[in-house]
N, CA, C and O atoms as a MOPAC input file, in Angstrom:
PM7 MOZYME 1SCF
protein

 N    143.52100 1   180.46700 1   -60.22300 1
 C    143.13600 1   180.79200 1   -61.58500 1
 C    142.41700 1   182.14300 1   -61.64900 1
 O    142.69200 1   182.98000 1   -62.51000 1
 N    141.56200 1   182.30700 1   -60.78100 1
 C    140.89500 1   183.96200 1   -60.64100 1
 C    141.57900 1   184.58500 1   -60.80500 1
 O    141.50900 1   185.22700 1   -61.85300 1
 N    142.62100 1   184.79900 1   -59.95100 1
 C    143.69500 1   185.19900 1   -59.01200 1
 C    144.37200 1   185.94500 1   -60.55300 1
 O    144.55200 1   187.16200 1   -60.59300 1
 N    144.60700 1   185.30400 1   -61.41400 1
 C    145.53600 1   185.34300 1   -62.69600 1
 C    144.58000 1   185.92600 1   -63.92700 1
 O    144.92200 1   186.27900 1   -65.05600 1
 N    143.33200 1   185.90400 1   -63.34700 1
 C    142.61800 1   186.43900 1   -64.79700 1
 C    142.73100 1   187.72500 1   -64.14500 1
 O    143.22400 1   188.54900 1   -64.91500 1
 N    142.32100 1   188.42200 1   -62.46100 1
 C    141.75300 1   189.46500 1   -62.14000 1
 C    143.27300 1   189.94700 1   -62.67100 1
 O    143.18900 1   190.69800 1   -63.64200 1
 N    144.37900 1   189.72000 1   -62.31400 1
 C    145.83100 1   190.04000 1   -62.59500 1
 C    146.33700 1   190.80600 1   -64.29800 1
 O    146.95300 1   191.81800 1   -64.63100 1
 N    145.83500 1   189.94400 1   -64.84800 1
 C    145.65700 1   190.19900 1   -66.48300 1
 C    144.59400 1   190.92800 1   -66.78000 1
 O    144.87500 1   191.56200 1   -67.79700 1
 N    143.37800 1   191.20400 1   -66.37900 1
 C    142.73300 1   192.44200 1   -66.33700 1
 C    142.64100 1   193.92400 1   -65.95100 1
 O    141.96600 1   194.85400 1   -66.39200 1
 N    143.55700 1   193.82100 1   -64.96900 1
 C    144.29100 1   194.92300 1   -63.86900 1
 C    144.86400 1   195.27200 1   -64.69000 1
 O    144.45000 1   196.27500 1   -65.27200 1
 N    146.21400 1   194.56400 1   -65.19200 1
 C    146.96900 1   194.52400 1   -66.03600 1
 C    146.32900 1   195.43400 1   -67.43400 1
 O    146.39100 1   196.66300 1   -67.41900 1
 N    146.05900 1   195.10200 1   -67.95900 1
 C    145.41300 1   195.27100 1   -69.42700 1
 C    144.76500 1   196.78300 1   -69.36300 1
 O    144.92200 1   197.67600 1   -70.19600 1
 N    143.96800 1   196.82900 1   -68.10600 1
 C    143.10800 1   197.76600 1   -67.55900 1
 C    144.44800 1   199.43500 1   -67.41300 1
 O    144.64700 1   200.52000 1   -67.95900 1
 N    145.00100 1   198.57100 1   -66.30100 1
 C    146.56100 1   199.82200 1   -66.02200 1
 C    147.25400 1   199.97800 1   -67.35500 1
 O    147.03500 1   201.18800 1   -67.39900 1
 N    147.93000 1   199.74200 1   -68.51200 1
 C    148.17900 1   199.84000 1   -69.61300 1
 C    147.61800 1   200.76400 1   -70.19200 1
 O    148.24500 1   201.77700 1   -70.50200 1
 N    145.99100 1   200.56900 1   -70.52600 1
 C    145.53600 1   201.32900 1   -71.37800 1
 C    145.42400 1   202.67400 1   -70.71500 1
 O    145.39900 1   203.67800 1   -71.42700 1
 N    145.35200 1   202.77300 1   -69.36100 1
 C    145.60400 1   204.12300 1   -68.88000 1
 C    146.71100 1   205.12600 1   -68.68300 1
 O    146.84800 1   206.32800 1   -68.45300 1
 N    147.50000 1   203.94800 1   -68.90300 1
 C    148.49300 1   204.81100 1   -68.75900 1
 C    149.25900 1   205.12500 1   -69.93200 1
 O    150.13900 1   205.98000 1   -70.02400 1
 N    148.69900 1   204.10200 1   -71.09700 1
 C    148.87100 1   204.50300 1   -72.87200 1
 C    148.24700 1   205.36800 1   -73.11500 1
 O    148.60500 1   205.81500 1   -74.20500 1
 N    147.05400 1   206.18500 1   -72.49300 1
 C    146.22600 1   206.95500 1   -72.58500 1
 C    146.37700 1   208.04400 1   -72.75100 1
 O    146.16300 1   208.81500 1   -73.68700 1
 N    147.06000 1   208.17800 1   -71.08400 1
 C    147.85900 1   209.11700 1   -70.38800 1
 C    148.55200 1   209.83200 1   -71.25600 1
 O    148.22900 1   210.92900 1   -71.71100 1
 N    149.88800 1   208.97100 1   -71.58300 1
 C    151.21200 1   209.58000 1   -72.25100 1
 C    150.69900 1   209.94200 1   -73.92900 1
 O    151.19700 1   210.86000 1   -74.58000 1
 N    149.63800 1   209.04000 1   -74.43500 1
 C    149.26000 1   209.28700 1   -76.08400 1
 C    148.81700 1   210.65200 1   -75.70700 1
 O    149.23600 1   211.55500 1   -76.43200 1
 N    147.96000 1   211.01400 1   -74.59500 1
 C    147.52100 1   212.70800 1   -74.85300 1
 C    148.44200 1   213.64200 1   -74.89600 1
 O    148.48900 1   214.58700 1   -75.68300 1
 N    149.57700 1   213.23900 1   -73.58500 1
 C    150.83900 1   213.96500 1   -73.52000 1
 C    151.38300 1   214.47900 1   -74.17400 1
 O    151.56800 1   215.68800 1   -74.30800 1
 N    151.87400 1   213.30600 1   -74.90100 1
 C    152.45500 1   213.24300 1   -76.37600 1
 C    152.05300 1   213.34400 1   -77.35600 1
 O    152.74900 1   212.79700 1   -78.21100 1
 N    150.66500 1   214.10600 1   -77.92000 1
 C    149.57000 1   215.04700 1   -78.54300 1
 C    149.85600 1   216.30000 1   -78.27400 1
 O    150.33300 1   217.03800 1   -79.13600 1
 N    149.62500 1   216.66000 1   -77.16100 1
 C    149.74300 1   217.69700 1   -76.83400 1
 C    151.25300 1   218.54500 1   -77.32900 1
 O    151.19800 1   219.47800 1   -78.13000 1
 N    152.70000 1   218.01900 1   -76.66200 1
 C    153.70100 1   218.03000 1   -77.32100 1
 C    153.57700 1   218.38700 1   -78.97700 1
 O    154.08100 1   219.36600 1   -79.52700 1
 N    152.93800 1   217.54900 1   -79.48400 1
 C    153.30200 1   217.34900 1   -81.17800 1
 C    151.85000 1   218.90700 1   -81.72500 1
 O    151.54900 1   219.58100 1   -82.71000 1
 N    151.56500 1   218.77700 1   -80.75600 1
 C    150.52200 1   220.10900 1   -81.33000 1
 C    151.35600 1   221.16900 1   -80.96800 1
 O    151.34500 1   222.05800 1   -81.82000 1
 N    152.09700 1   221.39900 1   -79.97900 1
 C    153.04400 1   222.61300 1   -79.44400 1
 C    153.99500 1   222.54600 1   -81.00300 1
 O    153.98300 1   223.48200 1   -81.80300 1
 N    154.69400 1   221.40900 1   -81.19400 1
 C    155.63500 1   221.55800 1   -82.34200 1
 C    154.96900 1   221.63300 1   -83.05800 1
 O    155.61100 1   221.85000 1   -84.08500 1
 N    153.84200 1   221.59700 1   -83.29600 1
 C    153.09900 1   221.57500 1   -84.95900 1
 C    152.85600 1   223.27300 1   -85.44200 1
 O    152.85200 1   223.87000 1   -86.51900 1
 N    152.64000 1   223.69200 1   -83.84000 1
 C    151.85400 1   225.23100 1   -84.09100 1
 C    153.23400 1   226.20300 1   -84.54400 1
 O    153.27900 1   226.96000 1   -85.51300 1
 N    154.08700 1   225.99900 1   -83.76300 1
 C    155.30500 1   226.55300 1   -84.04700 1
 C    156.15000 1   226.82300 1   -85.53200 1
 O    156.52900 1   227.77200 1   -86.21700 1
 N    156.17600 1   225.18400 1   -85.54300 1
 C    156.35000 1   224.71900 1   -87.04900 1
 C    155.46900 1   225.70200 1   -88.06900 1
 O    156.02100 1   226.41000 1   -88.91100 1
 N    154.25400 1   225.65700 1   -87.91000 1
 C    153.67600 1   226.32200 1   -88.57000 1
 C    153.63600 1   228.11800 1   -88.47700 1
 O    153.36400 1   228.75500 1   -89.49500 1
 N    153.90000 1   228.74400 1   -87.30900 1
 C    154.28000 1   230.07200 1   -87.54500 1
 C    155.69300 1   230.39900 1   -88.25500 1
 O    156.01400 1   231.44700 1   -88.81500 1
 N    156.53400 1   229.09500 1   -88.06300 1
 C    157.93800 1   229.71400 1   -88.81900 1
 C    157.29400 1   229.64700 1   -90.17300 1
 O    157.53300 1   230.68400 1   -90.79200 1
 N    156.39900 1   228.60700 1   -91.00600 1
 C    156.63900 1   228.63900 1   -92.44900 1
 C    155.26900 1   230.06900 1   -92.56100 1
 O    155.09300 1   230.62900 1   -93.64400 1
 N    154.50000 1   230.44200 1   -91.39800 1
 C    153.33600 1   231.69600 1   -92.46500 1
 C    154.51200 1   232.94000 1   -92.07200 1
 O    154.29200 1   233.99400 1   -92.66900 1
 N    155.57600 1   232.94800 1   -91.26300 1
 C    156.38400 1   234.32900 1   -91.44700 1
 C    157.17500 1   234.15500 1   -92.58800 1
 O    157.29700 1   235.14500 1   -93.31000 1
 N    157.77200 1   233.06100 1   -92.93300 1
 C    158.25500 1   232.68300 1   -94.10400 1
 C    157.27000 1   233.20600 1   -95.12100 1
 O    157.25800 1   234.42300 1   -95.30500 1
 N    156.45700 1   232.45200 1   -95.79200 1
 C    155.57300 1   232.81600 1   -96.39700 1
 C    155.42900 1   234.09500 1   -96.49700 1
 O    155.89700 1   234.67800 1   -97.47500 1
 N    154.47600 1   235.04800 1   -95.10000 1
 C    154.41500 1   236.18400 1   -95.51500 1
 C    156.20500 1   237.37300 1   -95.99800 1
 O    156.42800 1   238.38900 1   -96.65700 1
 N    156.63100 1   236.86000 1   -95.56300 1
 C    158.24100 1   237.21600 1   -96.27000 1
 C    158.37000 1   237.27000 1   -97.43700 1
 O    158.80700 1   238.21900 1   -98.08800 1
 N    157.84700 1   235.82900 1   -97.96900 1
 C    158.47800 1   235.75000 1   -99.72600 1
 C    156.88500 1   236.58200 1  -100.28000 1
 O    156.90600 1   237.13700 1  -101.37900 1
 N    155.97800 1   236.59600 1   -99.69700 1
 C    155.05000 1   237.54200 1  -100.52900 1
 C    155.26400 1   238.73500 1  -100.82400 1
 O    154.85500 1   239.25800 1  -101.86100 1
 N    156.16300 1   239.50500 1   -99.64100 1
 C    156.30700 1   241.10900 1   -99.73200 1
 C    157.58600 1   241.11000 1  -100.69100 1
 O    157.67200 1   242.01100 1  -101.52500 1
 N    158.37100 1   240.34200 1  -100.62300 1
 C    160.01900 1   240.73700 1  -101.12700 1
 C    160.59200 1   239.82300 1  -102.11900 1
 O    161.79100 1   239.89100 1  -102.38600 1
 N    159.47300 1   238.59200 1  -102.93600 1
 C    160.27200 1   237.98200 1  -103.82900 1
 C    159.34700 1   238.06200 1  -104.95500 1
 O    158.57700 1   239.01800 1  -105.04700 1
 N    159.36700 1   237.28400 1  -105.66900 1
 C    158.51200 1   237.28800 1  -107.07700 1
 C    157.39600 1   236.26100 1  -106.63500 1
 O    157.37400 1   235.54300 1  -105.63500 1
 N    156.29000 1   236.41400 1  -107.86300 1
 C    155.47600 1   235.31200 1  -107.51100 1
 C    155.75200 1   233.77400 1  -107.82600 1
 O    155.05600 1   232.77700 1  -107.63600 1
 N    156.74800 1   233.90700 1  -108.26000 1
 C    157.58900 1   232.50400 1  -109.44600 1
 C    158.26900 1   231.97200 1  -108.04800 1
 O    158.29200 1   230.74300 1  -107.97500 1
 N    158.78400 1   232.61600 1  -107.01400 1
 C    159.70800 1   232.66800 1  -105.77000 1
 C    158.89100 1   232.03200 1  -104.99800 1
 O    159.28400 1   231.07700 1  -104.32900 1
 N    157.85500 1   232.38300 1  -104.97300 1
 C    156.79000 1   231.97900 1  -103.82300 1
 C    156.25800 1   231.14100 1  -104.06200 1
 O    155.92300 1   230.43700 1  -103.10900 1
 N    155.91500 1   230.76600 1  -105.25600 1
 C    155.16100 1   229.40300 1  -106.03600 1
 C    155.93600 1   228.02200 1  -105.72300 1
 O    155.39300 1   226.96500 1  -105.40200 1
 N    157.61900 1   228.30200 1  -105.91900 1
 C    158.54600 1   227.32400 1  -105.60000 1
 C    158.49200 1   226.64300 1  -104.24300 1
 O    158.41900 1   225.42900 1  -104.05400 1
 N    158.53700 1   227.61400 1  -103.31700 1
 C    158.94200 1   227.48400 1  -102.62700 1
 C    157.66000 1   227.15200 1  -101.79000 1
 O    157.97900 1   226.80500 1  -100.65300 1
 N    156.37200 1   227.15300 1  -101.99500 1
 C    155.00400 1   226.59300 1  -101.40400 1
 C    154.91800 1   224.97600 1  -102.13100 1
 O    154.65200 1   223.99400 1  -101.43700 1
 N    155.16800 1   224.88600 1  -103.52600 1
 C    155.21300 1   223.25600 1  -104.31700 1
 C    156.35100 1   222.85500 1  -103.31900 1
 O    155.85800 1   222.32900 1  -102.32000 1
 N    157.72600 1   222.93600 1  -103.27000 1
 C    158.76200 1   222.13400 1  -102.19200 1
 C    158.09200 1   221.89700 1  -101.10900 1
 O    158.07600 1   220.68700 1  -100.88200 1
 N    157.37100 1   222.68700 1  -100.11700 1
 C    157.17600 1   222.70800 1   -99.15700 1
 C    155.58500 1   221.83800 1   -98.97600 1
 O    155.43900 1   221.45200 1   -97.81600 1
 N    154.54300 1   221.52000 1   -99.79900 1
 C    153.60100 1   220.64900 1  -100.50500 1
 C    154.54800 1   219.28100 1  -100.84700 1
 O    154.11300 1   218.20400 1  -100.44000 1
 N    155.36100 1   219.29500 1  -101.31500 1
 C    156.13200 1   217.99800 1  -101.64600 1
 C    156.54200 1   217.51600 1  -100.53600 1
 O    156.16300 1   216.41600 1  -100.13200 1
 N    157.71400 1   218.58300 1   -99.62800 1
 C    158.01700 1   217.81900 1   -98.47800 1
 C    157.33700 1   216.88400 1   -97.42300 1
 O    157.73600 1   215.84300 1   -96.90100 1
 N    155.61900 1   217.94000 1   -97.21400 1
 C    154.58700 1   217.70200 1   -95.96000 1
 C    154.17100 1   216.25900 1   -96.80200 1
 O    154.25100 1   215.29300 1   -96.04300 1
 N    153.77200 1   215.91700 1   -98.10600 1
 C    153.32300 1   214.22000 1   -98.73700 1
 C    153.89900 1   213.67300 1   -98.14200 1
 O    153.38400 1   212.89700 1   -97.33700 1
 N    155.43100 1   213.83200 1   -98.26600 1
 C    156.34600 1   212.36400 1   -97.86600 1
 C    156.42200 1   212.60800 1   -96.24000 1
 O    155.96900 1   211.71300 1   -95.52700 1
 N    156.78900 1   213.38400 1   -95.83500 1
 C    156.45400 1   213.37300 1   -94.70100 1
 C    155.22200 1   212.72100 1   -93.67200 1
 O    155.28400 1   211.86300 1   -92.79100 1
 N    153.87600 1   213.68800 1   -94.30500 1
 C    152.63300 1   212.86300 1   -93.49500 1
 C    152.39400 1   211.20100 1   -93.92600 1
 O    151.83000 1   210.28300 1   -93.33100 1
 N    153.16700 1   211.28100 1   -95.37500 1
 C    152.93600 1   209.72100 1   -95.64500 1
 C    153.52000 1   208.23700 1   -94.55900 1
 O    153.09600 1   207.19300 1   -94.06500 1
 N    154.76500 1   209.07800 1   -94.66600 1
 C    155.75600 1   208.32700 1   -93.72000 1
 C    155.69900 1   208.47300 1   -92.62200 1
 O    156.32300 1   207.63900 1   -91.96700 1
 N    154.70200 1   209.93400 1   -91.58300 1
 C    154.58000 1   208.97700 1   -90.34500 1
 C    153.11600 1   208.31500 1   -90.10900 1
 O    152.88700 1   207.77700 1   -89.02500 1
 N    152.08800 1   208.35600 1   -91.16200 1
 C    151.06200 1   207.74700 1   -90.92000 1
 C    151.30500 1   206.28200 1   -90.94100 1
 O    150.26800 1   205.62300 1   -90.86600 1
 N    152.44900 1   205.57900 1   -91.02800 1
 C    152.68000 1   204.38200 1   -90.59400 1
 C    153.47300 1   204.16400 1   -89.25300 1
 O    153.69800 1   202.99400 1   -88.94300 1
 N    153.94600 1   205.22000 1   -88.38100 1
 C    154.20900 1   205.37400 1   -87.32700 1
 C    153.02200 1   205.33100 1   -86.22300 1
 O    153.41700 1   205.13700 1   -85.07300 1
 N    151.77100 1   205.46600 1   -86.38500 1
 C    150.13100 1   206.15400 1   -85.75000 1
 C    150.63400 1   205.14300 1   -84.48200 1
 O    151.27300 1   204.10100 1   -84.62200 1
 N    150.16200 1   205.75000 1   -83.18500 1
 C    149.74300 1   205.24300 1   -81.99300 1
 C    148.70500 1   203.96700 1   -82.54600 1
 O    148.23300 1   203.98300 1   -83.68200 1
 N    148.45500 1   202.96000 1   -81.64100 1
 C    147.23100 1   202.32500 1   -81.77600 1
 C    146.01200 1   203.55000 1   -80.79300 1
 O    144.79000 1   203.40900 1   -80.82800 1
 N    146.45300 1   204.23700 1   -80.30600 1
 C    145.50500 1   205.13300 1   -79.70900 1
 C    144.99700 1   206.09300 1   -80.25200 1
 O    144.19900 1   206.81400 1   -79.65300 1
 N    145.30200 1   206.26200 1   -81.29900 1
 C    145.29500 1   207.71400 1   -82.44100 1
 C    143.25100 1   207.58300 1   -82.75900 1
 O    142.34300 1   208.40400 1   -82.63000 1
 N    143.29300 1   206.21700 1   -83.17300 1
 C    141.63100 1   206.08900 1   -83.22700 1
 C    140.79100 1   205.72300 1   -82.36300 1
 O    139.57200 1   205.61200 1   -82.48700 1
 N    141.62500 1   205.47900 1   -81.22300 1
 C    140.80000 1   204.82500 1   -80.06900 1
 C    140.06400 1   206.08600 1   -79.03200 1
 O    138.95700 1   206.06400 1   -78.49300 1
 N    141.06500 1   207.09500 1   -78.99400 1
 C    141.20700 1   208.42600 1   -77.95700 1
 C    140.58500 1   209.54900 1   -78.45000 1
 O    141.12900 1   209.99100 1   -79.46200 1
 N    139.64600 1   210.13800 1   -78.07400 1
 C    139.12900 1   211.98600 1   -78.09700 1
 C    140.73700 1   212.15800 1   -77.40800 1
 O    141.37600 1   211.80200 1   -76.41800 1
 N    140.84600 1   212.72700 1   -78.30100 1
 C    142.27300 1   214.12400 1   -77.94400 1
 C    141.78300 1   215.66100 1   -78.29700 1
 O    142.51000 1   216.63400 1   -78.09300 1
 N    140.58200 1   215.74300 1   -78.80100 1
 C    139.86200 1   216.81300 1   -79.03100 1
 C    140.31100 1   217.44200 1   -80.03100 1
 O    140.13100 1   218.65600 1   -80.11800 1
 N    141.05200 1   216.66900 1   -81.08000 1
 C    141.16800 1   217.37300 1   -82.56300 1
 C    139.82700 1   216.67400 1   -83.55800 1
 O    139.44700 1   215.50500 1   -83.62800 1
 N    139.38700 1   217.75800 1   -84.17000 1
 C    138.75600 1   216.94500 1   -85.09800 1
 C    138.75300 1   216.76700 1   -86.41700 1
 O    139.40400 1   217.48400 1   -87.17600 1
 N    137.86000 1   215.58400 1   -86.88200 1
 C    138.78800 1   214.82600 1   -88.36400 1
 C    138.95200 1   215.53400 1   -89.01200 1
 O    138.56900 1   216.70400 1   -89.03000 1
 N    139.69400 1   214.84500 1   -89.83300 1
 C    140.59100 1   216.06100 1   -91.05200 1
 C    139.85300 1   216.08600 1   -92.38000 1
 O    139.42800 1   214.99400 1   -92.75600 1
 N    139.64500 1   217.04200 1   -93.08600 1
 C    138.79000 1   216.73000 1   -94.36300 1
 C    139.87800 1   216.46400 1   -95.61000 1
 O    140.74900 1   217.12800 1   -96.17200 1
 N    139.21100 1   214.82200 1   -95.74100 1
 C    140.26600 1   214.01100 1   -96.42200 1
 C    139.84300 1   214.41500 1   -97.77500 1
 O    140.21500 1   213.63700 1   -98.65400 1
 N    139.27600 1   215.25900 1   -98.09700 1
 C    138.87500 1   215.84600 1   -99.67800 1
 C    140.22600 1   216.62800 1   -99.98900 1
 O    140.50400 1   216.66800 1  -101.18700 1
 N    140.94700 1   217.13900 1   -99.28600 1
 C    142.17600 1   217.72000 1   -99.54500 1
 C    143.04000 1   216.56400 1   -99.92500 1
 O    143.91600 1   217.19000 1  -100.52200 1
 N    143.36700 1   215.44700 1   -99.98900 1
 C    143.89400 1   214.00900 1  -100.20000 1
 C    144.17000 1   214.76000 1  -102.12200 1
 O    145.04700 1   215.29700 1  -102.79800 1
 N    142.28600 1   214.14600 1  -102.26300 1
 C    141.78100 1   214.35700 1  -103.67200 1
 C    142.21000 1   215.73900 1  -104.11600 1
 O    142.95200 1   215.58100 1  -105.08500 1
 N    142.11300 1   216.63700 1  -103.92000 1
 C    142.83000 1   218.26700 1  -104.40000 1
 C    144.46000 1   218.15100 1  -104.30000 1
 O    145.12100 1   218.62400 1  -105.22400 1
 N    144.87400 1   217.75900 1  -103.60200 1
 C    146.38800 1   217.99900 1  -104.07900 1
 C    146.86600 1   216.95900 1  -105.14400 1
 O    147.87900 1   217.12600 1  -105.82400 1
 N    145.95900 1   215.75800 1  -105.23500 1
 C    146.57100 1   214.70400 1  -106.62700 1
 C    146.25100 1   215.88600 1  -107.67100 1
 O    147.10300 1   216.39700 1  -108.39700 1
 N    145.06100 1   216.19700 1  -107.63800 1
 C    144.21400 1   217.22100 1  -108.57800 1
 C    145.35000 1   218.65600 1  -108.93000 1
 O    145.30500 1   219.32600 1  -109.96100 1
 N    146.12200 1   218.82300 1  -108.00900 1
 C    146.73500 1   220.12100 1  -108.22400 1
 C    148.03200 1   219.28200 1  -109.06800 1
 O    148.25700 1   219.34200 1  -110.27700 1
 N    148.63500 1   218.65600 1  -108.24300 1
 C    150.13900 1   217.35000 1  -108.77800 1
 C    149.57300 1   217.77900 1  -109.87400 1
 O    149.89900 1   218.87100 1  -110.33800 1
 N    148.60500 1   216.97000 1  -110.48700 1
 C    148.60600 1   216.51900 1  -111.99600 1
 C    147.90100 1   217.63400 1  -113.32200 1
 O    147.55300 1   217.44200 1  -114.48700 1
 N    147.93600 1   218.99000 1  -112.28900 1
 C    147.07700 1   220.25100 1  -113.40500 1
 C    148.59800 1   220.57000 1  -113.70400 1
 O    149.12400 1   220.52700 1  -114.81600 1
 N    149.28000 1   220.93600 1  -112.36400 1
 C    150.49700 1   221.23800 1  -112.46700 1
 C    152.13900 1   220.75400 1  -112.23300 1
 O    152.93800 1   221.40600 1  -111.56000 1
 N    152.34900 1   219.90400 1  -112.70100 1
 C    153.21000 1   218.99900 1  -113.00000 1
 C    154.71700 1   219.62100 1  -113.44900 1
 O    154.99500 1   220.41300 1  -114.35000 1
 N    155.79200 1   218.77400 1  -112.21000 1
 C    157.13600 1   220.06600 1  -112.12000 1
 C    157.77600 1   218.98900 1  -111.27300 1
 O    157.11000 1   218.04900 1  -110.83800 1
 N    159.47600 1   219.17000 1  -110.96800 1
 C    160.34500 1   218.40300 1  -110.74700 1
 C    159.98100 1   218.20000 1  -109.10300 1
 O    160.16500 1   217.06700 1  -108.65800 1
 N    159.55200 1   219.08300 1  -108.32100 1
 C    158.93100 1   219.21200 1  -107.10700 1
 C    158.31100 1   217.75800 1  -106.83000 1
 O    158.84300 1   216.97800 1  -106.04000 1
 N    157.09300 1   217.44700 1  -107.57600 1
 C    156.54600 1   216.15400 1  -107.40300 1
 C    157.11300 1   215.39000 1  -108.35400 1
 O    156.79600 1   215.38100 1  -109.54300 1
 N    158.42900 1   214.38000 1  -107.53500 1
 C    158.45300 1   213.51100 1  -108.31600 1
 C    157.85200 1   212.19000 1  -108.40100 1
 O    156.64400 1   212.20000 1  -108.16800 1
 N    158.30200 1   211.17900 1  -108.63900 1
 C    157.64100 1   209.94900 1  -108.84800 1
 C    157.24400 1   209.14300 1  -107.34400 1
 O    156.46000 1   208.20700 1  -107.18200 1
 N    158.21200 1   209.98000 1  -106.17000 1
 C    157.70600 1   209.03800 1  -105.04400 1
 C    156.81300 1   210.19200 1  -104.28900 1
 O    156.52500 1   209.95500 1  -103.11600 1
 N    156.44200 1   211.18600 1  -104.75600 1
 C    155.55600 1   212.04400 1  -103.91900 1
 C    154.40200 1   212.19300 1  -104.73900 1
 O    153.48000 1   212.83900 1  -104.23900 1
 N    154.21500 1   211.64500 1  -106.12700 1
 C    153.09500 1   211.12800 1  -106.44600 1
 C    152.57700 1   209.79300 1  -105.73700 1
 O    151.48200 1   209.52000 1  -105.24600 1
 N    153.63000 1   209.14200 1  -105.84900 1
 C    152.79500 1   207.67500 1  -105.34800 1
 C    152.22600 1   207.96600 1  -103.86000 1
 O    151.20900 1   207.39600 1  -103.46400 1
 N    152.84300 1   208.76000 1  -103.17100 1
 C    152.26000 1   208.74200 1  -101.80300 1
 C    150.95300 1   209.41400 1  -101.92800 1
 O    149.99000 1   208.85800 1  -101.40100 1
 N    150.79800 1   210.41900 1  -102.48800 1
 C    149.67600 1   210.90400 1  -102.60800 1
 C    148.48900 1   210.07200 1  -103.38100 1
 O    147.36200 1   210.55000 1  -103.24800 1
 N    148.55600 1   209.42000 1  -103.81600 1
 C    148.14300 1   208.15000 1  -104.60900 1
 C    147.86300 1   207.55600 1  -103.45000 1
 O    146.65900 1   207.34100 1  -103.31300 1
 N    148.67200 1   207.14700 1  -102.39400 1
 C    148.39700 1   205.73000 1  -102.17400 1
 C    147.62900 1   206.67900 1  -100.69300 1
 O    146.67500 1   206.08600 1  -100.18800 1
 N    147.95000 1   207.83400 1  -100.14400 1
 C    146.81500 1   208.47700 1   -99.52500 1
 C    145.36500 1   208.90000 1   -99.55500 1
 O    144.62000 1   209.10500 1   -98.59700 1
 N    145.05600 1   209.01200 1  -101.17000 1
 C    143.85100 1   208.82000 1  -101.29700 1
 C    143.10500 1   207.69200 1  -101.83300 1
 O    141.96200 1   207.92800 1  -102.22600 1
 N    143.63300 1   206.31100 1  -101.92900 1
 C    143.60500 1   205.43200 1  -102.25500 1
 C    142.67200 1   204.68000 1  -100.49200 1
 O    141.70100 1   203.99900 1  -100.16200 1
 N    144.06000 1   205.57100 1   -99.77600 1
 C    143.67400 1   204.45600 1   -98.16200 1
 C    142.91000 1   205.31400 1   -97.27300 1
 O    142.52600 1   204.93400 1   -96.16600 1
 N    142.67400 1   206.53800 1   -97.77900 1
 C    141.78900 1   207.85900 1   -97.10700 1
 C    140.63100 1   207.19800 1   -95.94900 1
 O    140.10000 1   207.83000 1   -95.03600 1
 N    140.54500 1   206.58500 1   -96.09400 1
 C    139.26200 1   205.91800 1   -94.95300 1
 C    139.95900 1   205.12500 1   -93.90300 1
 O    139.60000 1   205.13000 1   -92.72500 1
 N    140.90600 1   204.48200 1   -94.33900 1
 C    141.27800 1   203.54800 1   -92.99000 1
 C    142.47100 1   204.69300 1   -92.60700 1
 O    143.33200 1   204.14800 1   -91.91600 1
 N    142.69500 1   205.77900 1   -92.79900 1
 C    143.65300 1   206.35600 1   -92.08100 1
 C    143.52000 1   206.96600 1   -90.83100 1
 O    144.40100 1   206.89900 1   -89.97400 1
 N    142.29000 1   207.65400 1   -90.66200 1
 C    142.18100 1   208.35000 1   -89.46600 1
 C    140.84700 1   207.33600 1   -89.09000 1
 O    140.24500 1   207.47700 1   -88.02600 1

């Protein structure tokens, strides 16, 4: 009977290290694609500032605000169970931006946000505390 608890503790023990392991890994990874991701859209960006209209650039920052809702909405139900358990050495996100983009949605209101990229944003600052 020892024999089977020390086994299932080992057990349990090796798991979380090695869920540990690969959750940083695989942090690390998603920060490499994140940073990237993010220099293609500020050369973008700085692109449509020099060479399109401001009507051009407005569009195309609301699409790109619409896309990241449904997006972060839909994988914050994907989260590691390690996401809150682990220092990965990012730190928290200021969920007051949640509240400013409903705030922006609803000053400025356009086919961009439609009815399911309101609700996500809705239901993001609704659950803002148990998310991260």
């Amino acid at each position: 009977m020892i024999k089977l608890v020390v086994i299932i503790i080992y057990s349990l023990l090796l798991t979380y290290i090695v869920g540990s392991y690969a959750y940083k890994k695989g942090f690390g990874d998603s920060t490499a694609t994140t940073t990237y991701v993010t220099l293609a859209e500020n050369l973008v960006a700085l692109r449509l500032l020099r060479n399109k209209t401001p009507e051009e650039t407005l569009r195309f920052y609301e699409s790109m605000l619409a896309s990241n809702i449904m997006i972060h909405r839909n994988l914050l139900d994907l989260q590691s169970i390690f996401h809150r358990k682990l220092d990965n050495g990012q730190s928290e996100p200021n969920l007051e931006y949640y509240k400013a983009v409903k705030e922006y949605i609803s000053s400025f209101p356009n086919d961009k946000f439609n009815e399911l990229v309101i609700n996500d944003i809705n239901w993001l600052v609704e659950n803002e505390e148990e998310i991260f």
